[in-house]
Amino acid sequence: PGFERARDTPDPRLATEDEMKSVTQLFVLVAMLASASAASSIISAGTGRSAYTTTDTTAAVTAAMKVSTDINAIKTLLGATTVDFSAIRTSYDANLKTLADADRTGEPIWDAFKAHFGDSSTFITEYFYLANTGTAAGFKHLESRKEMSEKTLVDMLVMHGVISLLYRGQAGSDKALWDQGAAMFIGADGNQNATTYGRAQKRGGDFGTLDATSGEANANTAIIAALNAGKTAANAAAMLVQYNLVVAQYKVIYAQATLRYANKMDMALAKNLVFYDYQAEGQAFWRVLVPWVKEANALSAALLDDMFNTVKIPHAANNYNYCAAKTALENALPSVTAADWGTYAEVTGTGSWTGTTIVCTTPAVPTGLAGIITNAGTYTPTSHVGASLSYSGAVRATQGGITDLTSAATHERLYNLFVNTGLKGIADVDRTGEPDFDKFAAYFGSKTWMSDQFAKTTGSAPSWTATLGAPSARAEIQSKTVQDNIAVMAVLSNLYKASTEDDATLRHSHWDNGAATYMGTTGNLNTVYDRAEKRGGNFGTIQAGSNPAHCVVNKIIVDALKMGQGKAKSAMVTQLNIIREQIKVIYAQSTLRYAAIVAQDLAKDRSYDEHLGEGMIFYHVIAPWVSETDAAGHKLVNDFFHITSGFPPENFNYWSYCAVKRVLENFLGADLRAQLGTLESVDGNRGTIDSWCNQNTVAPPTALPMITTLAGSYTPASDVGSSMAFSDAVRAVLTVLTDTPATPATTIDTTYETTGIKGAADMDRSGEPVWDLYKSSFLGTTSGTWVSDLVKIATTGTAAGFTNGAARAEVIQKSIMDGAAVQLILSDLHNGHQGTTAAHRVFWDRGAAKYLGSVVNGRSSSLYSRANARGRNFGTLDASSNEAKVNHAVIAALTAGSKATTVAARRAEEQKIHTQIKVLYSQAILRYAWIIDRNISAGEEYIEHHAEGFAFWRVIAPLVAPDANDATYIEGIYNPARTPIGSDHYCIIKSVLDKQLLPAADMGTLEDSEDEDCTGKTVPADAAAYLRSTAAVSGAGLASTWAFVSVVSFALTMIMM
């Protein structure tokens, strides 16, 4: 790529074949007319192009023109399928070496070049031989050697030949030498592609400086005009003026050539293509210009020397090489005007990328040589690191194109930014052999995992349809991929290369570039350094007494970078290990912070997509390391943040934060764990989240390797400790619940929310049959938050029937421990039986974990515990385990369902669990009807038990009410705002529940009720009329009118279909 040679089709910027024939005919005619005496001849590159008229036709002119023929012969050899470098050298030695090595001492330009290239008068041949031999560092790539060889001859050799002839011609007013210089500049017929004239034509095409009519480069027109004017000049002084004009145009031509290949390096690196030949071409062109630039601006020359140093691997970001070269050349060559330069139009970016798209910022040439300043310290590189400093600018430019308003057009624009700023190229560098890269590539299953993931957020041509995450999640993934994931790998790669490099200069360059990528440009924004500062603020790990303030991690990393700078490999290895460990701290903090934020999102039942995406992409920075040391812990964290897992994240009692914290603390180990710090309170947490985690009573449970109970064990496929933590969340609420809660009980409201129960209970589960049924039944409204509605009425404590503290406490407890739990369990099991994939299994496992609960206080806050209590009341404990038969049946169904290989089989097990839940709460409803009857008969206080019965009834009312009349009756007699009448509640409710035809053996018999005679005790024919006639119902209480529909009588049957 980039090799410029003779083509089968003519270059439109050069003369056509017909034009060449015309020139040949012209020379023949001129020669015939001048046969016996000296006469003029005309040299031109074609019809309509500028022409030079010689003063004679001596052999010297012919020899000067022959240089282009000899060079073209070598170009042909260079373009062969198999390049014969031996034949090339032979041809060079025979035909061109004498010209290259000619002693031109005393000629100012020659002396300047000779001095620059080691005071050697054979610098042209020496460089050509290096390229020809191909054994020296920087001269080993075949395509590079070809480019170096060609440009040395066509450009360096020809330029010095032309300028020497013109200089000597003007110095002695020797028109013959001037003619020879013009002849060498234009070249022999058909060989302009081996001359300066041909090079200028190509650059004129690239920069838009071709004449619209003749197609000739402005530089060529100007040079030939100066040649003609110099030839006819009256004296040496006048010729010198024209000579200087020619030299000025040479600077234009090779400034354009140098700039072109700076851009080609940017674009090759941006697309992760081979860059060697472009760097080599740029170097060969730059050599033609370097002494002039160095004389005017030594810093610019040093920058370009480094850019085109073929021994080094170049860096590129945000079009740095193009912008830096442009600024350097403009600074050093002020005589080159904007008109001379033209506008570079041959930008080879992606999409609608043009020369005008490249916006070179000010300052455009960051080198870092004056020091990279941060609040944590100043790092002063000894190498040019401008391209690595510009990484942060590339991040900033790309992040500027990120938007939640996605469309094919915005996706395409963003992806093109990702490519054209160089970030994709940096992401896709094959770093095989570097330990960190190999580990990450193996983990993600691709060497281009970072750009692969970015591409999923934008899609690709022609549709540009994203395939990863919601828009808000995609935006965060895009932003953190470029600022964090790619940057971290680039930093570690540079530092690793340094620590394994024997050459001291290259070693220091790699290390300096790693430091520059980490720190970035002024302000250190859009960098890993910036990320560390943000996390230090979040976790309270700002360096004590630091002024200006900076975090501990950055202080350690900057110190390590400075300690490793310029040192031996072993010292660099030590410092690299320190830096890698600190990077782990940064992204452990980042992962942990978003675990907490997602927990808050879930607690408030708000969208979590954005924060889940952020957490996922931050975790990706450290995931392969975590996976290597703790496979189970890694799976827990990865599952929580996996935005394409097929199941939503879950959090109760800060489990997502506390469990992730436990994994990351184990990953970091004792030495680094303390550096995590303490996460600031976010979004109204009770105290700090860390203090919540550190209470032993709410340690994050784990479901692995199995959940064990006396009624049997359940083995989940993954750690669903988040669901086990539901019972811990319930317990946390009950801990702050008293029999006389404050009015309003804001502490309970807060705990109910922050532990995640409220958010889960309020989640819209439209389309799930049970949820839809409940929503259509409760409160005579279409409220989807009926559990929280009831909790709020009870915590507020002002509605009729809800002013008694003990009664309110019972409604709160049963609504949360039972009402919310049943909804969530049935939802999980419903989603779990929709298929048999791994994602469906997670839902099923979650339902099991919520039912069984954690082992804290013997599962006292779980449905498992509730079932045992009712089993004791109804004589339905298993004889062997002394645990409820309900629990045995549920665990058996859960286990069978987990192993089911068909949807039908798993659905059958779900039906069994539904039945057992109906048994459990039918027992609870009956028990409190019995107790209320006893209270009323004995003249005892009944309000607390009345509220308990009401709360239990609400747990399963839509599932068990046979018809609207029955439902109206039970709702009415349990309504806390209504005074119950009589002592037949047990018998009448039993008559309703008996219609479910639940197995008698499962239901058992309530203790002390064996002799109760319920004959003829049934629901009145018109329950509503009965309730109106027996007691008033306060309008301030709970609404009693239920929107039951006729199909409720088969609620369970319909739900299971």
PDB file of C-alpha atoms in Angstrom, residues 318 392-403 414-415 417-419 421-423 454 478-479 482:
ATOM      1  CA  ASN A 318      -7.219  12.184  17.343  1.00  0.00           C
ATOM      2  CA  SER A 392      -7.694  11.856  25.874  1.00  0.00           C
ATOM      3  CA  GLY A 393      -8.608  14.257  23.067  1.00  0.00           C
ATOM      4  CA  ALA A 394      -9.757  11.347  20.936  1.00  0.00           C
ATOM      5  CA  VAL A 395     -11.893  10.157  23.847  1.00  0.00           C
ATOM      6  CA  ARG A 396     -13.380  13.619  24.244  1.00  0.00           C
ATOM      7  CA  ALA A 397     -14.155  13.869  20.517  1.00  0.00           C
ATOM      8  CA  THR A 398     -15.808  10.445  20.459  1.00  0.00           C
ATOM      9  CA  GLN A 399     -17.791  11.023  23.634  1.00  0.00           C
ATOM     10  CA  GLY A 400     -19.079  14.210  22.045  1.00  0.00           C
ATOM     11  CA  GLY A 401     -20.822  12.084  19.435  1.00  0.00           C
ATOM     12  CA  ILE A 402     -22.616   9.854  21.954  1.00  0.00           C
ATOM     13  CA  THR A 403     -26.347  10.375  22.290  1.00  0.00           C
ATOM     14  CA  LEU A 414     -20.467   7.700  16.191  1.00  0.00           C
ATOM     15  CA  TYR A 415     -18.836   4.569  14.801  1.00  0.00           C
ATOM     16  CA  LEU A 417     -15.737   8.902  15.041  1.00  0.00           C
ATOM     17  CA  PHE A 418     -14.583   5.811  16.907  1.00  0.00           C
ATOM     18  CA  VAL A 419     -12.568   4.757  13.861  1.00  0.00           C
ATOM     19  CA  THR A 421     -10.076   9.370  15.953  1.00  0.00           C
ATOM     20  CA  GLY A 422      -7.865   6.289  16.120  1.00  0.00           C
ATOM     21  CA  LEU A 423      -9.542   4.642  19.095  1.00  0.00           C
ATOM     22  CA  PHE A 454     -18.481  -0.972  20.757  1.00  0.00           C
ATOM     23  CA  GLN A 478     -19.581   3.548  24.491  1.00  0.00           C
ATOM     24  CA  SER A 479     -18.212   6.232  26.795  1.00  0.00           C
ATOM     25  CA  VAL A 482     -13.079   4.452  25.044  1.00  0.00           C
TER      26      VAL A 482
END
